[in-house]
C-alpha positions as a printed Julia matrix, in Angstrom:
240×3 Matrix{Float64}:
   0.0     0.0    0.0
   1.0     3.61  -0.54
  -0.31    6.88   0.8
  -2.64    8.76  -1.49
  -4.44   12.04  -1.07
  -6.93   11.58   1.74
  -5.91    7.99   2.48
  -3.06    6.83   4.71
  -3.04    3.04   5.08
  -1.79    1.59   8.36
   0.69   -0.77   6.65
   3.03    1.23   4.44
   6.38    0.62   6.17
   8.56   -1.69   8.26
   7.36   -5.12   7.14
   8.45   -7.83   9.58
   8.06  -11.48  10.51
   6.01  -13.15   7.74
   4.41  -16.44   8.8
   3.08  -18.71   6.05
   0.22  -21.08   6.93
  -2.05  -23.48   5.05
  -5.43  -23.51   6.81
  -8.55  -25.32   5.58
  -7.36  -25.39   2.0
  -6.17  -21.76   1.79
  -2.77  -20.11   2.1
  -2.32  -17.21   4.56
   0.59  -14.95   5.45
   0.54  -13.19   8.82
   2.83  -10.17   8.93
   3.79   -7.06  10.9
   3.8    -3.56   9.4
   3.07    0.05  10.33
   3.43    3.72   9.53
   6.85    5.37   9.07
   8.63    5.81  12.39
   9.19    9.47  11.5
   5.5    10.02  12.34
   6.06    8.7   15.89
   9.27   10.35  16.98
  11.42    7.54  15.64
   9.47    4.83  17.5
   7.68    1.75  16.16
   4.47    2.48  18.05
   2.3     1.93  14.99
   3.46   -1.64  14.29
   0.45   -3.96  14.03
  -0.32   -7.4   12.63
  -2.17   -8.1    9.39
  -2.95  -11.03   7.12
  -2.77  -11.8    3.41
  -4.85  -14.54   1.77
  -4.02  -16.34  -1.46
  -6.69  -16.06  -4.13
  -6.06  -19.63  -5.29
  -4.4   -22.83  -4.11
  -1.15  -21.63  -5.69
   1.06  -19.78  -3.17
   2.9   -18.19  -6.1
  -0.31  -16.73  -7.49
  -2.16  -13.56  -6.52
  -2.79  -12.53  -2.94
  -5.22  -10.12  -1.28
  -4.66   -8.04   1.84
  -7.35   -8.94   4.36
  -6.41   -6.09   6.67
  -5.29   -5.51  10.22
  -6.08   -8.02  12.95
  -7.74   -6.84  16.16
  -5.24   -6.96  19.03
  -6.96   -4.8   21.62
  -8.8    -5.01  24.93
 -12.3    -3.87  23.9
 -13.54   -6.37  21.34
 -17.1    -6.08  20.06
 -18.75   -8.12  17.31
 -17.85   -6.7   13.9
 -15.23   -4.25  15.18
 -12.98   -2.85  12.45
  -9.37   -2.79  13.71
  -7.58    0.57  13.57
  -4.44    2.03  15.08
  -6.65    3.76  17.63
  -8.64    0.78  18.93
  -5.77   -1.73  19.06
  -3.0    -1.58  21.63
   0.24   -0.28  20.19
   3.02   -2.6   19.18
   1.42   -5.91  18.23
   4.07   -7.83  16.31
   5.21  -11.33  15.25
   1.67  -12.74  15.18
   1.39  -16.48  14.63
  -1.55  -18.89  14.7
  -2.2   -22.33  16.16
  -5.16  -24.71  16.13
  -5.94  -26.34  19.48
  -8.85  -28.76  19.83
 -10.64  -27.4   16.77
 -10.23  -23.68  17.6
  -7.75  -21.34  15.95
  -5.79  -18.98  18.21
  -3.55  -16.0   17.48
  -0.44  -15.4   19.61
   1.73  -12.3   19.34
   4.14   -9.99  21.13
   2.8    -6.69  22.43
   2.86   -4.12  25.16
   0.66   -4.18  28.25
  -1.12   -0.84  28.67
   1.27    1.78  29.99
   4.33   -0.48  29.74
   7.34   -0.76  27.45
   7.7    -4.46  28.3
   7.01   -6.86  25.43
   4.77   -9.7   26.6
   3.03  -12.59  24.87
  -0.71  -12.32  24.2
  -3.32  -14.76  22.92
  -6.8   -14.33  21.41
  -9.38  -16.64  19.91
 -10.02  -16.38  16.16
 -13.37  -16.59  14.39
 -11.63  -17.47  11.13
  -8.07  -17.15   9.76
  -8.62  -13.45   8.99
 -10.58  -12.38  12.09
  -9.75  -12.25  15.78
 -12.93  -12.71  17.81
 -11.99  -11.93  21.41
 -10.08   -9.56  23.64
  -6.4   -10.26  24.05
  -5.22  -12.15  27.13
  -1.68  -11.76  28.43
  -0.05  -15.18  28.62
   3.43  -14.36  29.82
   5.77  -11.6   30.98
   9.56  -11.72  30.93
  10.09  -12.4   34.62
  12.94  -14.92  34.85
  16.63  -13.96  35.23
  17.52  -15.51  31.87
  14.76  -13.45  30.2
  16.02  -10.19  31.7
  19.7   -10.2   30.76
  19.49   -7.13  28.52
  15.89   -5.96  28.29
  12.24   -6.92  28.95
  11.31   -8.63  25.69
   9.3   -11.72  24.76
   8.61  -12.02  21.03
   8.59  -14.27  17.97
   6.15  -16.96  19.19
   6.34  -20.2   17.19
   4.02  -23.11  17.82
   4.61  -26.84  17.76
   2.66  -29.85  19.1
   3.99  -33.09  20.52
   1.62  -35.74  21.78
  -1.03  -34.05  23.89
   1.14  -31.01  24.53
   1.09  -27.67  22.68
   4.17  -25.46  22.88
   4.72  -21.76  22.24
   8.45  -21.33  21.69
   9.42  -17.67  22.05
  12.45  -15.42  21.99
  13.66  -13.3   24.88
  16.21  -10.49  25.26
  17.01   -8.18  22.3
  17.52   -9.8   18.89
  20.64   -7.73  18.18
  22.57   -9.08  21.19
  24.33  -12.33  22.09
  21.67  -12.86  24.77
  18.82  -13.55  22.34
  17.56  -17.07  23.08
  14.54  -19.35  23.07
  12.27  -20.59  25.84
   8.8   -22.13  25.82
   5.31  -22.22  27.27
   3.55  -25.61  27.4
  -0.17  -26.48  27.51
  -1.73  -29.86  28.2
  -4.36  -30.01  25.44
  -6.38  -32.68  27.28
  -7.48  -30.44  30.13
  -5.87  -27.03  29.61
  -7.63  -23.86  28.45
  -5.46  -21.94  25.93
  -7.02  -18.65  27.12
  -6.09  -19.26  30.76
  -2.5   -18.14  31.48
  -2.36  -20.4   34.55
  -2.7   -23.45  32.31
   0.53  -22.64  30.45
   3.75  -23.82  32.09
   6.94  -21.86  31.4
  10.22  -23.7   30.82
  12.47  -23.78  33.87
  15.31  -22.24  31.86
  16.05  -21.17  28.32
  16.0   -24.05  25.85
  18.17  -22.84  22.94
  20.91  -20.21  22.92
  24.26  -19.01  21.59
  26.62  -21.88  22.33
  29.69  -21.61  20.11
  32.54  -21.57  22.66
  33.58  -18.03  21.8
  34.43  -15.51  24.47
  34.4   -11.72  24.48
  35.58   -9.82  22.54
  35.55  -12.57  19.92
  32.47  -12.36  17.72
  30.24  -15.43  17.78
  26.81  -16.63  16.69
  24.59  -13.78  17.84
  20.9   -12.89  17.61
  19.86  -16.54  17.83
  16.1   -16.8   18.04
  12.75  -16.09  16.34
  12.33  -19.61  15.07
   9.82  -21.71  13.2
   9.35  -25.47  12.92
   8.96  -27.72   9.91
   9.23  -31.38   9.04
  12.11  -33.02   7.2
  11.32  -33.95   3.57
  10.6   -37.56   4.58
   8.41  -36.43   7.5
  10.36  -38.35  10.12
  12.11  -35.44  11.85
  11.05  -32.09  13.32
  13.4   -29.29  12.26
  13.93  -25.86  13.77
  14.74  -22.89  11.53
  16.0   -19.79  13.35
  17.73  -16.47  12.79
C-alpha cells in the first residue's frame, strides 16, 4: 500500500516477521507492518499485525490483503481494527489450532508499559480475531532479563497431547537472544487461561559456540519456526 491524497493506510512501512500457513485449503501470510517511524518520533508504536490470503491454491499466485487483525482489549462483534482501537506494538503474530479452535499469539505491550509480553486471542476465522487479548506471559525470569524486557517471535509446535509456544527473549541484536517455551496440556488445559501454560524452567536454545568476548560469535539466535524433514520423520527448527 502507498499513501494517497486523503488515504493513509496503516501498513506502508517496516514489514516484519512473515508467517506462512495453510489452513482449511487456503494459504495465509501473517505479517507485521506500520506507519513510518518518523511520524512517531522515531518509535515503532504503529506496528500492528495483518494477514494476506491467497486467491487460489497456488502460493505463487495472486494474494489479497485482508487487513489488520484486532489486538486490543475492547472487542465487540464486527469491530474494524484501527491504530486507535488496538494496543500499540502488536508484532510477530502467529496462529495455532488447538482442539478445533484457531488462536492467534503475538508480542505486544501491556497498557502503559514498554515491556514486550506474549498475548493470545481466539479467532473466528483465519482473517478475524474474535476476542479480547489475554496476556499469557511476561519476561520475569533472570535468563529473560539479561538485557531488556522482551518476549517475542512466538512459534508453535505440538507433541503428543502437549502444545508449545516457543518464544524469543532479550534483544535480537545481542548475544543474549535465546529461546524458551510455554507448554499447555491439550487434554485439560484452556489456551485462554494463562495459569494453564507452564513456562520452561530455563532457556532451551541459545548461543553456544565456545567463543568468548571480545571474539564475535553466533549472535541474535532466536525467532524460530518449525517444519518437518522432507521424509516427514524429523522435526526441524529454523532460526535467525
